[in-house]
Amino acid sequence: MTTPFPSGGSLPPVRKRPFMLRWSTWLAAAAVIGYGVAYSMHWDDRGLLWVKERFESPAEQRASVWLPDYHADIDAKALPGMEDDEASDLSYDPQTKTLFAVMGKHPFLVQLTLDGDVLRKMPLNGWSNPEGVAVLEGGRMAIVDERDHTVTIVRVDADTKALNSADFPQYDLGPSKNQNKAFEGVAWEPKRQRLVFGEERPPKLFTWSSDSSGQLSGQKQVLSSDELDLRNLSALGIDPRTGHMLVLSADSNMLLELDQQGQQVSFMTLQGGFNGLNKRIPRAEGVAMDEQGALYMVSEPNLFYRFRKD
C-alpha cells in the first residue's frame, strides 16, 4: 500500500540534522588537528614573541640582532660537487674573513668565501659523523662528532690539506638522552672564553670553558634555558657584536635569537616568501654571523644562504 503525501501534495521536509552533525564533527576534528600542529610547531610561542616584537623600541632593536629585518641576498646557492655530502654546520673566521663548514656524510672541512665560493676541501680522517664546527682563536677549531659524542680541538692554517683526529686533543661529551639525536651544534663565546654545545632533541644547552692555551678545562656544564621551545636544535651561532645566541631549528623552520640571559628577543622563519626567500630552506643545518652583522646559513644537501639587514 502506498503511503499518501501530506495535504497539498508537497514532499516531506528533508532532514538535515545528520549532515549538520557530520559537518560539526569534521570541524571539531579539524580544530583538534590544527591545535596539535600549532602546539607541536610552537606557533603559540611564536605568536607571543611576534606580539612582543611589535612593542620593542628602536633602541632595543638596535641593541639586538633583530632577525625580522634580515633578507636573503644569496638564496640557495649550490656548493659545487657536494650534492651528496650533507652540509652540517658553518662558522665564521674573523682572522681570514672566511667561513668554514663541515660535511657530515663524507667527512671533510670546507673553507668558503663570504659569497659561498669554495676555496679548499680538507678530508676529516677519523671522524664518523661531524655535525658541528666552531672557530676559536689562534687558528683553532672545535669539531663535534655526533655519532661518537666527542669534540676535537684542531688547528688549521693556510697549509692544512687534511686533518687526522688522532693528532689532536679529544674530549668526551658524554651520553645524551637520545643517543641518535645527540650533540648537533657548537659555538664559541669569545667574551666568556667558552664553547656552547647544543643537543638536537630535546633541545638543550651546555657550556665548556677554555683555558689560555685554547684547550678545554674543567667539566661540561648545563646551561639552563626555558626558551628553547623548538622541535629540534640544528646549530648554534654567536653574534660577535652583542653576544646574543642564534639557535637554528631545521624541524621548526626557524632561527631564534636569545639574549645573554637566555631570553627570546626575535625570530626569523625559514619558509619561502619570508625574509627574501623564494622557497623554504630544505633543512637548515648551520648558521654563522660576522662582525658586520651579515648572517650565513647552510642547508642539506649543499645549499648556501646569506642574509643582510635592510
PDB file of C-alpha atoms in Angstrom, residues 139-278:
ATOM      1  CA  GLY A 139      93.873  29.010  14.331  1.00  0.00           C
ATOM      2  CA  ARG A 140      91.963  26.512  16.481  1.00  0.00           C
ATOM      3  CA  MET A 141      88.593  24.995  15.709  1.00  0.00           C
ATOM      4  CA  ALA A 142      86.234  22.689  17.573  1.00  0.00           C
ATOM      5  CA  ILE A 143      84.677  19.854  15.582  1.00  0.00           C
ATOM      6  CA  VAL A 144      81.808  17.896  17.140  1.00  0.00           C
ATOM      7  CA  ASP A 145      81.159  14.291  16.123  1.00  0.00           C
ATOM      8  CA  GLU A 146      77.526  13.461  16.890  1.00  0.00           C
ATOM      9  CA  ARG A 147      77.910   9.719  16.491  1.00  0.00           C
ATOM     10  CA  ASP A 148      80.998   9.413  18.701  1.00  0.00           C
ATOM     11  CA  HIS A 149      79.823  12.061  21.237  1.00  0.00           C
ATOM     12  CA  THR A 150      83.186  13.863  21.074  1.00  0.00           C
ATOM     13  CA  VAL A 151      84.613  17.287  20.406  1.00  0.00           C
ATOM     14  CA  THR A 152      88.095  17.597  18.930  1.00  0.00           C
ATOM     15  CA  ILE A 153      90.135  20.808  19.098  1.00  0.00           C
ATOM     16  CA  VAL A 154      92.093  21.048  15.845  1.00  0.00           C
ATOM     17  CA  ARG A 155      94.479  23.589  14.401  1.00  0.00           C
ATOM     18  CA  VAL A 156      94.035  24.804  10.821  1.00  0.00           C
ATOM     19  CA  ASP A 157      96.374  27.100   8.887  1.00  0.00           C
ATOM     20  CA  ALA A 158      96.842  28.129   5.272  1.00  0.00           C
ATOM     21  CA  ASP A 159      98.850  24.975   4.509  1.00  0.00           C
ATOM     22  CA  THR A 160      96.413  22.433   6.004  1.00  0.00           C
ATOM     23  CA  LYS A 161      95.303  19.883   3.423  1.00  0.00           C
ATOM     24  CA  ALA A 162      93.756  17.227   5.688  1.00  0.00           C
ATOM     25  CA  LEU A 163      93.079  16.615   9.380  1.00  0.00           C
ATOM     26  CA  ASN A 164      93.569  13.422  11.397  1.00  0.00           C
ATOM     27  CA  SER A 165      91.597  13.192  14.636  1.00  0.00           C
ATOM     28  CA  ALA A 166      94.376  11.203  16.341  1.00  0.00           C
ATOM     29  CA  ASP A 167      96.700  14.214  16.061  1.00  0.00           C
ATOM     30  CA  PHE A 168      94.595  16.483  18.286  1.00  0.00           C
ATOM     31  CA  PRO A 169      93.115  16.533  21.799  1.00  0.00           C
ATOM     32  CA  GLN A 170      89.676  14.979  22.004  1.00  0.00           C
ATOM     33  CA  TYR A 171      87.034  15.349  24.723  1.00  0.00           C
ATOM     34  CA  ASP A 172      84.138  13.070  25.601  1.00  0.00           C
ATOM     35  CA  LEU A 173      80.814  14.920  25.593  1.00  0.00           C
ATOM     36  CA  GLY A 174      79.083  12.115  27.482  1.00  0.00           C
ATOM     37  CA  PRO A 175      75.771  10.368  26.804  1.00  0.00           C
ATOM     38  CA  SER A 176      72.629  12.094  25.589  1.00  0.00           C
ATOM     39  CA  LYS A 177      69.008  11.449  26.417  1.00  0.00           C
ATOM     40  CA  ASN A 178      68.528  10.419  22.801  1.00  0.00           C
ATOM     41  CA  GLN A 179      71.761   8.838  21.595  1.00  0.00           C
ATOM     42  CA  ASN A 180      70.658   9.141  17.961  1.00  0.00           C
ATOM     43  CA  LYS A 181      69.834  12.844  18.344  1.00  0.00           C
ATOM     44  CA  ALA A 182      72.845  13.962  20.335  1.00  0.00           C
ATOM     45  CA  PHE A 183      75.224  16.928  20.165  1.00  0.00           C
ATOM     46  CA  GLU A 184      74.462  18.812  16.986  1.00  0.00           C
ATOM     47  CA  GLY A 185      75.524  22.425  17.496  1.00  0.00           C
ATOM     48  CA  VAL A 186      78.600  24.214  18.815  1.00  0.00           C
ATOM     49  CA  ALA A 187      79.559  27.885  19.047  1.00  0.00           C
ATOM     50  CA  TRP A 188      82.437  29.865  20.542  1.00  0.00           C
ATOM     51  CA  GLU A 189      81.724  32.683  23.019  1.00  0.00           C
ATOM     52  CA  PRO A 190      84.888  34.837  22.904  1.00  0.00           C
ATOM     53  CA  LYS A 191      83.821  37.211  25.696  1.00  0.00           C
ATOM     54  CA  ARG A 192      83.326  34.328  28.121  1.00  0.00           C
ATOM     55  CA  GLN A 193      86.046  32.101  26.661  1.00  0.00           C
ATOM     56  CA  ARG A 194      83.855  29.055  26.421  1.00  0.00           C
ATOM     57  CA  LEU A 195      82.203  26.709  23.970  1.00  0.00           C
ATOM     58  CA  VAL A 196      78.440  26.293  23.912  1.00  0.00           C
ATOM     59  CA  PHE A 197      77.093  22.904  22.823  1.00  0.00           C
ATOM     60  CA  GLY A 198      73.567  22.099  21.729  1.00  0.00           C
ATOM     61  CA  GLU A 199      71.773  18.746  21.866  1.00  0.00           C
ATOM     62  CA  GLU A 200      69.463  18.143  18.954  1.00  0.00           C
ATOM     63  CA  ARG A 201      66.400  16.597  20.603  1.00  0.00           C
ATOM     64  CA  PRO A 202      65.131  17.522  23.068  1.00  0.00           C
ATOM     65  CA  PRO A 203      66.957  20.867  22.609  1.00  0.00           C
ATOM     66  CA  LYS A 204      69.374  21.529  25.449  1.00  0.00           C
ATOM     67  CA  LEU A 205      72.449  23.726  26.006  1.00  0.00           C
ATOM     68  CA  PHE A 206      75.789  23.059  27.696  1.00  0.00           C
ATOM     69  CA  THR A 207      78.988  25.072  28.149  1.00  0.00           C
ATOM     70  CA  TRP A 208      82.643  24.115  28.490  1.00  0.00           C
ATOM     71  CA  SER A 209      85.292  26.681  29.461  1.00  0.00           C
ATOM     72  CA  SER A 210      88.648  27.054  27.758  1.00  0.00           C
ATOM     73  CA  ASP A 211      91.998  27.905  29.329  1.00  0.00           C
ATOM     74  CA  SER A 212      94.610  30.294  27.932  1.00  0.00           C
ATOM     75  CA  SER A 213      96.029  27.621  25.615  1.00  0.00           C
ATOM     76  CA  GLY A 214      92.708  27.143  23.859  1.00  0.00           C
ATOM     77  CA  GLN A 215      92.121  23.704  25.357  1.00  0.00           C
ATOM     78  CA  LEU A 216      89.053  22.838  27.406  1.00  0.00           C
ATOM     79  CA  SER A 217      89.292  22.899  31.189  1.00  0.00           C
ATOM     80  CA  GLY A 218      87.036  21.682  33.982  1.00  0.00           C
ATOM     81  CA  GLN A 219      83.815  19.886  33.090  1.00  0.00           C
ATOM     82  CA  LYS A 220      80.922  20.406  30.735  1.00  0.00           C
ATOM     83  CA  GLN A 221      78.148  22.349  32.480  1.00  0.00           C
ATOM     84  CA  VAL A 222      74.406  22.552  31.836  1.00  0.00           C
ATOM     85  CA  LEU A 223      73.286  25.972  30.613  1.00  0.00           C
ATOM     86  CA  SER A 224      69.698  26.279  31.741  1.00  0.00           C
ATOM     87  CA  SER A 225      67.260  27.825  29.269  1.00  0.00           C
ATOM     88  CA  ASP A 226      63.480  27.693  29.300  1.00  0.00           C
ATOM     89  CA  GLU A 227      63.262  29.461  25.948  1.00  0.00           C
ATOM     90  CA  LEU A 228      64.221  26.611  23.603  1.00  0.00           C
ATOM     91  CA  ASP A 229      60.652  25.911  22.511  1.00  0.00           C
ATOM     92  CA  LEU A 230      61.766  24.336  19.237  1.00  0.00           C
ATOM     93  CA  ARG A 231      61.168  20.911  17.725  1.00  0.00           C
ATOM     94  CA  ASN A 232      64.902  20.337  17.392  1.00  0.00           C
ATOM     95  CA  LEU A 233      68.222  22.166  17.593  1.00  0.00           C
ATOM     96  CA  SER A 234      70.276  22.073  14.386  1.00  0.00           C
ATOM     97  CA  ALA A 235      73.035  24.620  15.020  1.00  0.00           C
ATOM     98  CA  LEU A 236      74.255  27.467  17.206  1.00  0.00           C
ATOM     99  CA  GLY A 237      75.894  30.791  16.440  1.00  0.00           C
ATOM    100  CA  ILE A 238      77.068  33.815  18.430  1.00  0.00           C
ATOM    101  CA  ASP A 239      76.709  37.417  17.282  1.00  0.00           C
ATOM    102  CA  PRO A 240      80.197  38.875  17.930  1.00  0.00           C
ATOM    103  CA  ARG A 241      78.743  42.372  18.453  1.00  0.00           C
ATOM    104  CA  THR A 242      76.035  41.733  21.064  1.00  0.00           C
ATOM    105  CA  GLY A 243      76.965  38.275  22.357  1.00  0.00           C
ATOM    106  CA  HIS A 244      73.427  37.128  21.583  1.00  0.00           C
ATOM    107  CA  MET A 245      72.943  33.479  20.652  1.00  0.00           C
ATOM    108  CA  LEU A 246      71.407  32.265  17.411  1.00  0.00           C
ATOM    109  CA  VAL A 247      69.592  28.927  17.656  1.00  0.00           C
ATOM    110  CA  LEU A 248      68.703  27.205  14.393  1.00  0.00           C
ATOM    111  CA  SER A 249      65.947  24.590  14.080  1.00  0.00           C
ATOM    112  CA  ALA A 250      65.500  22.664  10.831  1.00  0.00           C
ATOM    113  CA  ASP A 251      62.325  20.931  12.033  1.00  0.00           C
ATOM    114  CA  SER A 252      60.711  24.187  13.167  1.00  0.00           C
ATOM    115  CA  ASN A 253      61.963  26.055  10.058  1.00  0.00           C
ATOM    116  CA  MET A 254      63.140  28.852  12.301  1.00  0.00           C
ATOM    117  CA  LEU A 255      66.099  30.885  13.560  1.00  0.00           C
ATOM    118  CA  LEU A 256      65.722  32.181  17.119  1.00  0.00           C
ATOM    119  CA  GLU A 257      67.677  34.970  18.856  1.00  0.00           C
ATOM    120  CA  LEU A 258      68.361  34.706  22.610  1.00  0.00           C
ATOM    121  CA  ASP A 259      69.971  37.438  24.677  1.00  0.00           C
ATOM    122  CA  GLN A 260      72.782  36.822  27.178  1.00  0.00           C
ATOM    123  CA  GLN A 261      70.212  35.965  29.850  1.00  0.00           C
ATOM    124  CA  GLY A 262      68.713  33.300  27.588  1.00  0.00           C
ATOM    125  CA  GLN A 263      65.536  35.247  26.857  1.00  0.00           C
ATOM    126  CA  GLN A 264      63.908  35.265  23.423  1.00  0.00           C
ATOM    127  CA  VAL A 265      64.447  38.509  21.522  1.00  0.00           C
ATOM    128  CA  SER A 266      63.446  37.909  17.903  1.00  0.00           C
ATOM    129  CA  PHE A 267      62.965  35.170  15.328  1.00  0.00           C
ATOM    130  CA  MET A 268      63.012  34.561  11.598  1.00  0.00           C
ATOM    131  CA  THR A 269      61.017  31.938   9.712  1.00  0.00           C
ATOM    132  CA  LEU A 270      62.808  29.924   7.038  1.00  0.00           C
ATOM    133  CA  GLN A 271      59.701  29.441   4.904  1.00  0.00           C
ATOM    134  CA  GLY A 272      59.501  30.610   1.311  1.00  0.00           C
ATOM    135  CA  GLY A 273      58.024  34.069   0.843  1.00  0.00           C
ATOM    136  CA  PHE A 274      59.572  35.422   4.060  1.00  0.00           C
ATOM    137  CA  ASN A 275      62.829  37.338   4.605  1.00  0.00           C
ATOM    138  CA  GLY A 276      63.586  37.323   0.889  1.00  0.00           C
ATOM    139  CA  LEU A 277      63.494  33.530   0.468  1.00  0.00           C
ATOM    140  CA  ASN A 278      61.981  32.224  -2.754  1.00  0.00           C
TER     141      ASN A 278
END
